[in-house]
């Protein structure tokens, strides 16, 4: 695909020429790396160029006149041929791209200076073309540099890309000869056309080369299902703000903790010093299980109660965007007085656009103050809320809770620094942990005896002696029991678990036990985990299979094979239900290179796969008269793809590999995704367009994106209300 005209501000080679040589930052070939102030001084110290204020002769004057006018420039032009050989000897794509950028930046600077006295305008087209090429190459360097910074391997300069690059550089020979005076005349139209054609061929091959570096699954020989894969299943419900993904406490466990929470709630009419109860403990200790247990007991006792369970598995539960409305709706469903006050506030047409604090006050504080009965709010896994958002929530709780007479707030979370500091400064908070509450209780042993009731006492004790020294006791016990039930060699597995009693070792053992040891099976597992960790909201096996782009995956059935084999660390119920990580710490382990080692997951590559999959899926729907006259999975996935394809592009590594797909998509499927977005009142299309433009994927993509969005908007001229809602009438 061609790289069209430049969009936005690009460095001026003329300005770059004013830069002092001493300010230059060296690159592999002596040029200047993009990102710093561009453009080295190309000529001798006596050559001050157009910035000197001296009169300059026409570049089309006789040769002797041109040489006396700018001898230093001529020497610089002749010297530009030397970097061609250095570029040809590059073995990696990034150094070659930097060198090519430096070279073109210099040529562009010379052409711009010559344009000052270009009376016939002959160089103007060449100048604009070079600025566009420099902008595109700058974009290449920035993207490739970011890839390596994110931990991706350096990409090789493949033979086909090198050949296209050298053919492109060869087009400059006639330009050099013309600028230096060795060639008196030049067919500029023909020269620029050849230059553009060669550049388009080079960039297309570069994009394909980057794409091929990601698309290794196309060439694997995995049989589906291959011999050695084991199917295990952990069933559970999908992630929700109501904590449907969690279980309640096993009978006989966490008894002292539950008793302490009940006593605190029952004291609602007595000492009101501690309006909030904060249970802070390490990951995997069972905090969410206690929250779920309390919610069920309060609901059964008909206590006016609402709950919000934060989770990074779902876009709606990883921030506070829906917190106020979700909690308010929960209370309103149980109390007519609360509902009446809440509905009065919702009559404001702009209430959804108010700040978090204003919504907190209008939807919760004012209705709470109208009640005259005990109420409880449960906030679970506060640490899984976006840090900036949870700061707003904590400040609102500290500010307004003292004025709400009958409300008690139970909060759980890991001991993150900001949460601990807030608890220390807020007088109304009782802060504690399981060690203080349980005081030596043997809950883990009770759990193991329950899970392994058919096993001998001696073997249960052997397992308990391992688990009892682990961090995150309950999550450790849960996964270890799952693995032990599945294995045919208990002693060998116990020995593996004893080596290092940490969550990192436990997750490593779980993966080693579940995945066949051949290279391709492990690659497939990592590829699927990359997609699971990158999803904007939890997707099902069926949905992930549909998002497996054929450009990346030879057979989408690998998704099901991987998910079914990882039942000890993944939660799912059926093919149409969301896949979730068993615990947040699993995601933290997989994305930490030093801890995960061979199982390290690059989420940026998962975003790449999902961006490609979303684009392919939307494009496959183009031409259908009614996209919603399809099954529920397709409807849901079309909405997901339309809303989030840009997010995945934004977050992906190897962005250059997506360029060709994105350009084709903007030509064919983009308007279809805009139609889907326009039907969702919570999405403003102009914000979506602006956000993608800021990503600077390439000059051509930016130009095409704006053009397609404006054409789409023109179709709504007869319905200005739609334009107003989407912000495209501004």
XYZ file of C-alpha atoms in Angstrom:
730
model
C 0.000 0.000 0.000
C 1.209 3.485 -0.753
C 1.996 5.955 1.938
C -0.076 8.999 1.096
C 0.410 12.646 1.880
C 1.700 13.726 5.221
C -0.834 14.461 7.944
C 0.044 16.650 10.883
C 3.293 18.291 11.793
C 6.481 16.696 10.511
C 9.945 17.930 11.256
C 11.179 20.520 8.823
C 14.434 19.616 7.157
C 15.007 23.322 6.658
C 14.807 23.885 10.379
C 17.021 20.886 10.936
C 19.717 22.466 8.775
C 20.061 25.254 11.340
C 21.063 22.735 14.009
C 24.707 22.832 15.120
C 26.857 19.785 14.404
C 27.812 19.513 18.063
C 24.173 18.851 18.997
C 23.897 15.719 16.885
C 23.327 12.348 18.526
C 25.157 9.539 16.749
C 23.455 6.506 15.283
C 24.951 3.335 13.880
C 25.795 5.136 10.630
C 26.591 8.540 12.039
C 23.215 10.121 11.357
C 20.653 11.276 13.870
C 18.130 8.999 15.539
C 14.479 10.031 15.144
C 12.966 11.471 18.224
C 15.748 13.986 18.808
C 15.719 17.320 17.035
C 16.187 16.158 13.463
C 18.527 16.812 10.684
C 22.251 17.230 10.891
C 24.123 20.079 9.266
C 25.156 18.512 6.002
C 27.674 20.905 4.602
C 30.837 22.601 5.592
C 30.923 25.273 8.322
C 30.940 27.971 5.653
C 27.684 26.673 4.162
C 24.983 28.397 6.144
C 22.181 27.663 3.674
C 19.035 29.797 3.329
C 19.052 30.712 7.025
C 22.125 32.903 6.542
C 20.177 35.604 4.818
C 22.585 35.675 1.873
C 21.127 35.831 -1.645
C 21.104 32.499 -3.402
C 21.360 31.761 -7.088
C 18.746 29.723 -8.901
C 19.330 25.963 -8.812
C 18.710 25.994 -12.565
C 21.515 28.452 -13.275
C 24.514 27.257 -15.290
C 26.557 24.597 -13.569
C 29.541 26.826 -12.729
C 27.195 29.362 -11.110
C 25.559 26.670 -8.976
C 28.910 25.311 -7.811
C 30.156 28.739 -6.756
C 26.789 29.317 -5.004
C 26.851 26.110 -2.975
C 30.008 24.085 -3.324
C 29.596 22.591 0.169
C 26.075 21.407 -0.687
C 27.358 19.748 -3.836
C 30.009 17.865 -1.885
C 27.341 16.716 0.581
C 25.163 15.443 -2.252
C 27.986 13.403 -3.737
C 28.785 11.969 -0.319
C 25.221 10.693 0.115
C 25.854 7.668 -2.082
C 28.223 6.181 0.494
C 25.519 5.268 3.090
C 23.831 3.031 0.483
C 26.553 0.424 0.996
C 26.306 0.655 4.777
C 22.559 0.098 4.597
C 23.063 -2.877 2.301
C 25.316 -4.460 4.926
C 22.742 -4.150 7.738
C 21.436 -7.449 9.057
C 18.625 -6.050 11.246
C 15.588 -4.011 10.281
C 15.849 -1.251 12.888
C 19.428 -0.089 12.082
C 18.592 -0.168 8.366
C 15.462 1.910 8.983
C 17.391 4.443 11.091
C 20.095 4.769 8.428
C 17.511 5.185 5.659
C 15.670 7.798 7.686
C 18.904 9.743 8.298
C 19.765 9.613 4.615
C 16.365 10.847 3.440
C 16.300 13.525 6.113
C 19.539 14.908 4.648
C 18.316 14.736 1.049
C 15.032 16.389 2.037
C 16.941 19.222 3.733
C 19.003 19.894 0.618
C 15.917 19.848 -1.634
C 14.084 22.241 0.675
C 16.944 24.718 0.573
C 17.052 24.500 -3.205
C 13.292 25.136 -3.364
C 13.859 28.682 -2.062
C 15.097 29.713 -5.502
C 13.211 27.133 -7.550
C 11.586 29.619 -9.903
C 9.815 27.018 -11.988
C 8.578 25.023 -9.035
C 10.240 21.955 -10.442
C 11.453 20.721 -7.061
C 8.233 21.341 -5.145
C 6.685 17.945 -5.942
C 9.940 16.203 -5.021
C 10.056 18.161 -1.761
C 6.519 17.104 -0.767
C 7.231 13.491 -1.691
C 10.395 13.386 0.391
C 8.647 14.942 3.398
C 6.011 12.194 3.172
C 8.674 9.492 2.938
C 10.653 10.952 5.838
C 7.484 11.038 7.953
C 6.717 7.402 7.166
C 10.281 6.265 7.874
C 10.270 8.185 11.137
C 7.108 6.286 12.044
C 8.814 2.983 11.183
C 11.755 3.749 13.441
C 9.580 4.814 16.349
C 7.442 1.669 16.136
C 10.418 -0.693 15.765
C 12.233 1.012 18.646
C 9.175 0.672 20.865
C 8.906 -3.032 19.990
C 12.457 -3.672 21.197
C 11.884 -1.538 24.284
C 8.864 -3.744 25.094
C 11.077 -6.821 25.078
C 10.461 -8.096 21.550
C 13.355 -9.594 19.602
C 15.146 -7.535 16.998
C 13.757 -8.231 13.530
C 16.103 -9.334 10.765
C 16.411 -7.386 7.538
C 15.088 -10.113 5.249
C 16.443 -10.487 1.749
C 13.232 -9.391 0.017
C 12.937 -6.251 2.164
C 16.611 -5.438 1.570
C 16.181 -5.822 -2.200
C 13.175 -3.468 -2.212
C 15.029 -0.980 -0.041
C 18.079 -0.945 -2.319
C 15.849 -0.539 -5.398
C 14.280 2.451 -3.666
C 17.664 3.996 -2.868
C 18.792 3.474 -6.456
C 16.049 5.876 -7.537
C 18.018 8.668 -5.897
C 20.967 8.356 -8.276
C 19.411 10.622 -10.888
C 18.288 13.043 -8.168
C 21.831 13.222 -6.745
C 23.241 13.806 -10.225
C 20.742 16.548 -10.919
C 21.243 18.324 -7.597
C 25.040 18.149 -7.863
C 25.020 19.427 -11.438
C 26.305 16.240 -13.063
C 22.965 15.842 -14.879
C 21.685 19.125 -16.386
C 18.062 18.135 -16.853
C 15.630 15.656 -15.298
C 12.094 14.466 -15.952
C 10.841 15.258 -12.451
C 7.360 13.778 -12.978
C 8.800 10.458 -14.091
C 11.449 10.532 -11.338
C 8.947 11.166 -8.528
C 6.589 8.475 -9.843
C 9.418 5.928 -9.852
C 10.452 7.068 -6.382
C 6.921 6.620 -5.010
C 6.458 3.231 -6.662
C 9.733 1.952 -5.214
C 8.900 3.346 -1.771
C 5.452 1.759 -1.805
C 6.955 -1.615 -2.719
C 9.529 -1.309 0.075
C 7.014 -0.333 2.780
C 4.626 -3.098 1.750
C 7.359 -5.728 2.043
C 8.483 -4.245 5.360
C 4.938 -4.505 6.750
C 4.658 -8.093 5.542
C 8.006 -8.934 7.112
C 6.869 -7.638 10.508
C 3.548 -9.456 10.142
C 5.338 -12.715 9.330
C 7.405 -12.361 12.492
C 4.174 -12.535 14.506
C 2.376 -15.144 12.456
C 4.457 -18.159 13.499
C 1.326 -20.200 14.261
C 0.607 -20.405 10.541
C 3.568 -22.670 10.048
C 3.257 -24.915 13.064
C 2.298 -28.535 12.648
C 0.081 -28.898 15.724
C -2.530 -31.576 15.375
C -5.900 -30.715 16.907
C -6.345 -32.237 19.404
C -2.721 -33.451 19.539
C -1.712 -36.480 21.509
C -0.699 -35.494 25.014
C -3.247 -32.730 25.615
C -5.425 -33.387 28.644
C -8.888 -31.971 29.095
C -9.673 -30.553 32.544
C -12.432 -28.185 33.486
C -13.052 -25.769 36.300
C -16.626 -24.524 36.066
C -17.747 -21.169 37.334
C -19.867 -18.240 36.282
C -18.572 -15.259 34.379
C -17.034 -12.157 35.886
C -19.484 -9.568 37.181
C -19.670 -6.637 39.560
C -21.816 -8.867 41.825
C -18.992 -11.382 42.348
C -20.699 -14.247 40.517
C -17.229 -15.634 39.760
C -16.455 -16.361 43.420
C -17.415 -19.168 45.819
C -18.440 -18.753 49.450
C -16.480 -20.139 52.418
C -16.260 -23.847 53.040
C -18.088 -24.801 56.221
C -15.738 -24.675 59.195
C -13.304 -22.159 57.652
C -12.830 -18.426 58.320
C -15.255 -18.680 61.234
C -13.524 -16.066 63.410
C -13.312 -13.638 60.516
C -16.998 -13.963 59.685
C -17.912 -13.563 63.359
C -15.858 -10.353 63.623
C -17.547 -8.866 60.537
C -21.032 -9.736 61.824
C -20.252 -8.120 65.188
C -19.082 -4.961 63.441
C -22.276 -4.807 61.357
C -24.546 -5.468 64.332
C -22.915 -2.578 66.194
C -24.412 -0.179 63.654
C -26.588 1.526 66.278
C -23.785 1.713 68.849
C -20.266 3.009 68.513
C -19.982 4.548 65.052
C -16.239 5.192 65.186
C -15.446 2.564 62.552
C -17.872 2.930 59.653
C -15.566 0.979 57.364
C -14.035 -2.473 57.833
C -10.937 -2.997 55.652
C -9.710 -6.593 55.309
C -6.244 -6.337 53.760
C -4.215 -9.439 53.061
C -1.962 -11.049 50.474
C -3.157 -12.402 47.140
C -4.828 -15.795 47.286
C -5.642 -15.680 50.988
C -9.409 -15.929 50.458
C -10.597 -12.309 50.772
C -13.074 -12.521 47.886
C -14.434 -15.793 49.251
C -15.218 -14.028 52.538
C -16.844 -11.131 50.645
C -19.023 -13.512 48.675
C -19.973 -15.417 51.850
C -20.961 -12.189 53.647
C -23.006 -11.002 50.672
C -24.976 -14.259 50.563
C -25.621 -14.254 54.324
C -26.761 -10.607 54.379
C -28.986 -11.191 51.377
C -30.540 -14.222 53.063
C -31.096 -12.174 56.252
C -32.797 -9.465 54.137
C -30.342 -6.794 55.214
C -30.349 -3.824 52.838
C -27.102 -4.567 51.056
C -25.242 -3.897 47.805
C -21.952 -5.258 46.528
C -19.361 -4.376 43.923
C -16.575 -6.808 43.073
C -13.694 -5.232 41.162
C -11.807 -7.429 38.696
C -9.261 -6.871 35.946
C -10.989 -9.553 33.869
C -13.698 -7.205 32.666
C -13.729 -3.681 31.297
C -16.750 -2.820 33.466
C -15.151 -4.008 36.713
C -11.593 -2.689 36.405
C -12.550 0.951 37.027
C -15.225 3.032 38.778
C -17.110 4.091 35.649
C -20.131 1.930 36.489
C -19.615 1.765 40.262
C -22.150 4.403 41.356
C -24.923 3.308 38.994
C -24.431 -0.417 39.746
C -24.483 0.057 43.518
C -27.387 2.509 43.356
C -29.465 0.165 41.194
C -28.794 -2.692 43.638
C -30.070 -0.627 46.583
C -32.989 0.816 44.597
C -34.196 -2.671 43.739
C -34.595 -3.370 47.469
C -35.872 -0.038 48.829
C -38.540 2.248 47.343
C -37.399 5.302 49.294
C -33.878 4.961 47.968
C -35.247 4.433 44.450
C -37.398 7.560 44.606
C -34.510 9.826 45.589
C -32.217 8.182 43.057
C -34.743 8.579 40.226
C -35.074 12.282 41.014
C -31.329 12.710 40.514
C -31.407 10.665 37.296
C -33.873 13.139 35.793
C -30.888 15.372 35.178
C -30.103 14.828 31.469
C -26.379 15.228 32.102
C -25.969 13.003 35.149
C -23.951 10.365 33.258
C -21.390 13.016 32.313
C -20.860 14.347 35.836
C -17.647 13.709 37.766
C -17.331 10.606 39.919
C -17.766 12.595 43.126
C -20.919 14.289 41.829
C -22.396 10.931 40.819
C -21.363 9.417 44.156
C -23.153 12.183 46.011
C -26.275 12.231 43.825
C -26.757 8.477 43.335
C -25.608 7.262 46.756
C -25.055 9.841 49.502
C -28.350 11.736 49.152
C -30.480 8.546 48.855
C -28.605 6.978 51.805
C -29.444 9.966 54.001
C -33.136 9.504 53.213
C -33.090 6.011 54.770
C -33.697 5.083 58.378
C -32.480 1.484 58.390
C -29.113 -0.315 58.574
C -27.395 -0.683 55.203
C -24.197 -2.450 54.133
C -22.015 -1.871 51.079
C -19.436 -4.549 50.146
C -16.489 -3.495 47.970
C -14.258 -6.429 47.042
C -10.771 -6.530 45.484
C -10.259 -2.779 45.614
C -6.655 -3.310 44.517
C -7.908 -4.559 41.137
C -9.495 -1.179 40.399
C -7.447 1.245 38.307
C -5.261 3.186 40.746
C -6.449 6.615 39.635
C -10.089 5.576 39.806
C -9.812 3.951 43.201
C -8.264 7.167 44.502
C -11.504 8.955 43.600
C -13.532 6.265 45.364
C -11.412 6.348 48.521
C -11.585 10.146 48.735
C -15.365 10.106 48.321
C -15.764 7.448 51.021
C -13.618 9.410 53.465
C -15.444 12.656 52.700
C -19.090 11.551 52.757
C -19.301 8.437 54.929
C -19.249 10.316 58.279
C -22.469 12.066 57.261
C -24.339 8.804 56.469
C -25.719 7.520 59.747
C -26.745 3.933 59.015
C -24.234 2.831 56.333
C -21.402 0.379 56.933
C -18.816 -0.361 54.210
C -16.878 -3.660 54.095
C -13.788 -3.501 51.849
C -11.201 -6.115 50.854
C -7.965 -5.728 48.963
C -4.277 -6.385 48.842
C -2.070 -4.059 50.939
C -1.226 -1.640 48.145
C 0.613 1.477 49.273
C -2.141 3.992 48.458
C -4.799 1.859 50.186
C -2.671 1.515 53.335
C -1.969 5.255 53.425
C -5.679 6.043 53.017
C -6.604 3.635 55.829
C -4.007 5.183 58.133
C -5.275 8.719 57.549
C -9.009 7.884 57.699
C -10.268 7.620 61.270
C -13.466 5.761 60.350
C -11.587 2.657 59.101
C -10.909 -0.554 61.012
C -7.984 -2.193 59.222
C -7.081 -5.840 59.854
C -5.929 -9.107 58.239
C -6.499 -12.850 58.521
C -3.540 -13.382 60.848
C -5.062 -11.028 63.422
C -8.593 -12.370 62.985
C -7.989 -16.116 62.814
C -5.219 -16.407 65.415
C -3.850 -19.828 64.451
C -6.935 -21.366 62.818
C -6.247 -24.445 60.673
C -8.530 -23.533 57.761
C -6.172 -24.758 55.053
C -6.028 -28.228 56.584
C -9.828 -28.304 56.737
C -9.952 -27.393 53.049
C -7.461 -30.117 52.060
C -9.339 -32.749 54.067
C -12.526 -31.738 52.265
C -11.003 -31.794 48.764
C -9.052 -35.028 49.288
C -11.499 -36.868 51.543
C -10.911 -40.150 49.696
C -7.162 -40.030 50.360
C -5.352 -41.466 53.362
C -4.649 -39.233 56.359
C -0.895 -39.652 55.936
C -1.032 -38.439 52.330
C -3.283 -35.508 53.308
C -0.758 -34.543 55.976
C 2.094 -34.738 53.456
C 0.254 -32.321 51.196
C -0.645 -30.031 54.083
C 3.007 -29.820 55.165
C 3.851 -28.451 51.718
C 0.897 -26.084 51.360
C 1.142 -24.728 54.909
C 4.411 -22.964 54.059
C 3.096 -21.351 50.886
C 2.196 -17.736 50.317
C -1.425 -17.185 49.319
C -2.514 -20.246 51.291
C -5.955 -20.892 49.849
C -5.176 -20.276 46.195
C -2.073 -22.476 46.609
C -4.085 -25.241 48.272
C -6.791 -25.021 45.627
C -4.456 -25.367 42.638
C -2.278 -28.006 44.329
C -5.329 -30.149 45.108
C -6.546 -29.846 41.519
C -3.175 -30.977 40.180
C -2.911 -33.840 42.654
C -6.373 -35.148 41.777
C -5.446 -35.163 38.072
C -1.929 -36.612 38.236
C -1.027 -40.286 38.012
C 2.253 -39.741 39.903
C 1.475 -38.065 43.213
C 4.959 -38.459 44.705
C 6.677 -36.916 41.712
C 4.260 -33.961 41.753
C 4.692 -33.455 45.505
C 8.453 -33.396 44.990
C 8.051 -30.691 42.327
C 5.869 -28.633 44.657
C 8.358 -28.962 47.524
C 11.249 -27.505 45.519
C 10.014 -23.930 45.947
C 6.853 -23.216 47.894
C 5.822 -20.054 46.034
C 2.979 -19.107 43.721
C 5.500 -18.716 40.886
C 6.653 -22.313 41.247
C 3.070 -23.502 41.620
C 2.016 -21.832 38.365
C 5.097 -23.210 36.608
C 4.310 -26.736 37.830
C 0.656 -26.338 36.763
C 1.710 -25.375 33.226
C 4.356 -28.088 32.989
C 1.844 -30.686 34.151
C -0.909 -29.559 31.774
C 0.857 -28.833 28.478
C 2.641 -31.371 26.250
C 6.391 -30.820 26.199
C 6.860 -30.411 22.453
C 7.835 -26.973 21.139
C 4.680 -26.258 19.153
C 2.271 -27.158 21.929
C 4.032 -24.701 24.235
C 4.018 -22.007 21.572
C 0.313 -22.591 21.056
C -0.362 -22.317 24.784
C 1.509 -19.015 25.014
C -0.288 -17.671 21.927
C -3.718 -18.434 23.399
C -2.761 -17.040 26.826
C -1.573 -13.864 25.090
C -5.052 -13.385 23.662
C -6.819 -14.211 26.945
C -4.720 -11.683 28.873
C -5.185 -8.993 26.204
C -8.987 -9.113 25.930
C -10.806 -5.941 26.901
C -13.427 -8.077 28.603
C -13.531 -11.817 29.214
C -14.382 -13.731 26.028
C -15.521 -17.316 25.586
C -13.827 -20.187 23.771
C -16.311 -19.754 20.935
C -15.592 -16.022 20.649
C -11.808 -16.400 20.790
C -11.982 -19.015 18.046
C -13.851 -16.544 15.831
C -11.169 -13.927 16.529
C -8.324 -16.228 15.481
C -7.325 -14.528 12.253
C -6.463 -16.978 9.490
C -3.392 -14.857 8.857
C -2.086 -15.892 12.265
C -3.639 -19.266 13.130
C -3.805 -22.274 10.847
C -6.469 -23.894 13.003
C -8.565 -22.000 15.554
C -9.387 -25.249 17.398
C -6.109 -24.786 19.244
C -7.953 -22.314 21.508
C -10.246 -25.015 22.822
C -7.405 -27.509 23.232
C -5.350 -25.060 25.299
C -8.203 -23.815 27.475
C -9.451 -27.324 28.216
C -5.972 -28.416 29.270
C -5.491 -25.515 31.719
C -8.470 -26.234 33.941
C -6.354 -25.929 37.101
C -5.614 -22.243 36.457
C -8.434 -21.095 34.136
C -12.144 -20.866 34.930
C -14.839 -21.514 32.333
C -18.140 -23.314 32.161
C -19.055 -23.961 28.553
C -17.870 -22.888 25.112
C -20.123 -19.843 25.180
C -19.152 -18.628 28.668
C -16.263 -16.265 29.498
C -12.779 -17.582 30.231
C -11.161 -16.118 33.342
C -7.898 -16.513 35.171
C -8.278 -18.409 38.429
C -6.588 -15.555 40.237
C -5.089 -12.149 39.463
C -1.659 -13.391 40.497
C -1.610 -15.742 37.494
C -1.658 -12.779 35.104
C 1.044 -11.044 37.126
C 3.186 -14.186 36.950
C 2.750 -14.737 33.208
C 3.646 -11.139 32.318
C 6.791 -11.045 34.469
C 9.685 -12.278 32.332
C 12.009 -13.043 35.242
C 9.367 -15.117 37.055
C 7.577 -16.828 34.154
C 10.747 -17.561 32.163
C 9.747 -20.060 29.452
C 6.076 -19.278 30.067
C 6.456 -15.506 29.668
C 3.484 -13.989 27.847
C 3.865 -10.818 25.772
C 0.468 -9.187 26.058
C 1.343 -6.761 23.252
C 1.412 -9.699 20.821
C -1.972 -10.784 22.173
C -3.295 -7.325 21.341
C -1.841 -7.725 17.839
C -3.675 -11.029 17.371
C -6.956 -9.563 18.663
C -6.631 -6.424 16.520
C -6.131 -8.600 13.450
C -8.989 -10.875 14.526
C -11.409 -8.000 15.178
C -10.622 -6.425 11.810
C -11.094 -9.753 10.000
C -14.354 -10.455 11.823
C -15.888 -7.045 11.060
C -14.819 -7.335 7.424
C -16.499 -10.732 7.201
C -19.781 -9.096 8.245
C -19.698 -6.441 5.525
C -22.512 -6.875 3.020
C -24.992 -8.480 5.377
C -28.174 -6.445 5.341
C -28.905 -6.966 8.985
C -25.856 -7.829 11.062
C -28.041 -8.476 14.073
C -30.109 -11.158 12.344
C -27.475 -13.647 13.476
C -26.768 -15.727 16.543
C -26.118 -14.109 19.916
C -22.385 -14.879 19.885
C -21.937 -13.121 16.554
C -23.912 -10.097 17.742
C -21.851 -9.804 20.880
C -18.574 -10.305 19.052
C -19.429 -7.769 16.341
C -20.036 -5.169 19.020
C -16.849 -6.114 20.850
C -14.795 -5.964 17.641
C -16.260 -2.621 16.554
C -15.705 -1.000 19.943
C -12.267 -2.421 20.695
C -10.316 -3.114 17.492
C -8.705 0.295 17.809
C -7.837 -0.323 21.483
C -6.028 -3.518 20.516
C -4.164 -1.712 17.711
C -3.162 0.955 20.183
C -1.858 -1.560 22.744
C -0.193 -3.982 20.318
C 3.466 -4.674 19.673
C 4.654 -5.036 16.075
C 2.184 -2.353 14.943
C 3.839 -2.078 11.535
C 2.639 -5.602 10.770
C -0.958 -4.379 11.061
C -0.633 -1.498 8.591
C -1.763 -3.320 5.467
C -4.728 -4.886 7.285
C -5.794 -1.560 8.771
C -5.566 0.233 5.425
C -7.664 -2.443 3.693
C -10.119 -2.370 6.603
C -10.559 1.406 6.384
C -11.370 1.027 2.710
C -13.880 -1.804 3.179
C -15.121 -2.451 6.720
C -14.612 0.667 8.810
C -17.976 2.270 8.037
C -19.646 -0.977 9.131
C -17.981 -0.730 12.552
C -19.026 2.932 12.797
C -22.642 1.877 12.240
C -22.370 -0.551 15.162
C -20.795 2.108 17.369
C -23.481 4.648 16.444
C -26.130 2.286 17.838
C -24.402 2.358 21.242
C -25.294 5.575 23.058
C -22.267 5.264 25.352
C -19.786 5.587 22.470
C -18.881 8.866 20.807
C -17.489 8.182 17.358
C -15.481 11.401 17.125
C -13.569 10.432 20.282
C -12.830 7.042 18.728
C -11.531 8.712 15.540
C -9.426 11.252 17.433
C -7.900 8.548 19.578
C -6.847 6.446 16.609
C -5.425 9.477 14.800
C -3.210 10.197 17.800
C -1.695 6.722 17.449
C 0.038 7.854 14.251
C 0.000 4.357 12.770
C 1.067 5.892 9.455
C 0.340 9.086 7.458
C -1.820 7.150 5.001
C -3.861 5.482 7.751
C -4.508 8.825 9.427
C -5.611 10.459 6.162
C -7.832 7.512 5.197
C -9.344 7.295 8.668
C -10.421 10.942 8.686
C -11.752 10.698 5.158
C -13.856 7.597 5.887
C -15.218 9.045 9.143
C -16.312 12.259 7.412
C -17.956 10.323 4.583
C -19.780 8.197 7.139
C -20.968 11.361 8.923
C -22.326 12.823 5.670
C -24.804 9.954 5.450
C -26.452 11.217 8.658
C -27.193 14.731 7.370
C -30.892 13.945 7.442
C -30.682 12.854 11.087
C -28.745 15.598 12.920
C -29.613 14.080 16.286
C -27.333 11.126 15.520
C -24.533 13.490 14.515
C -25.033 15.475 17.684
C -24.924 12.349 19.854
C -21.726 11.216 18.175
C -20.048 14.627 18.286
C -19.432 14.699 14.511
C -21.365 17.906 13.841
C -18.697 20.045 15.480
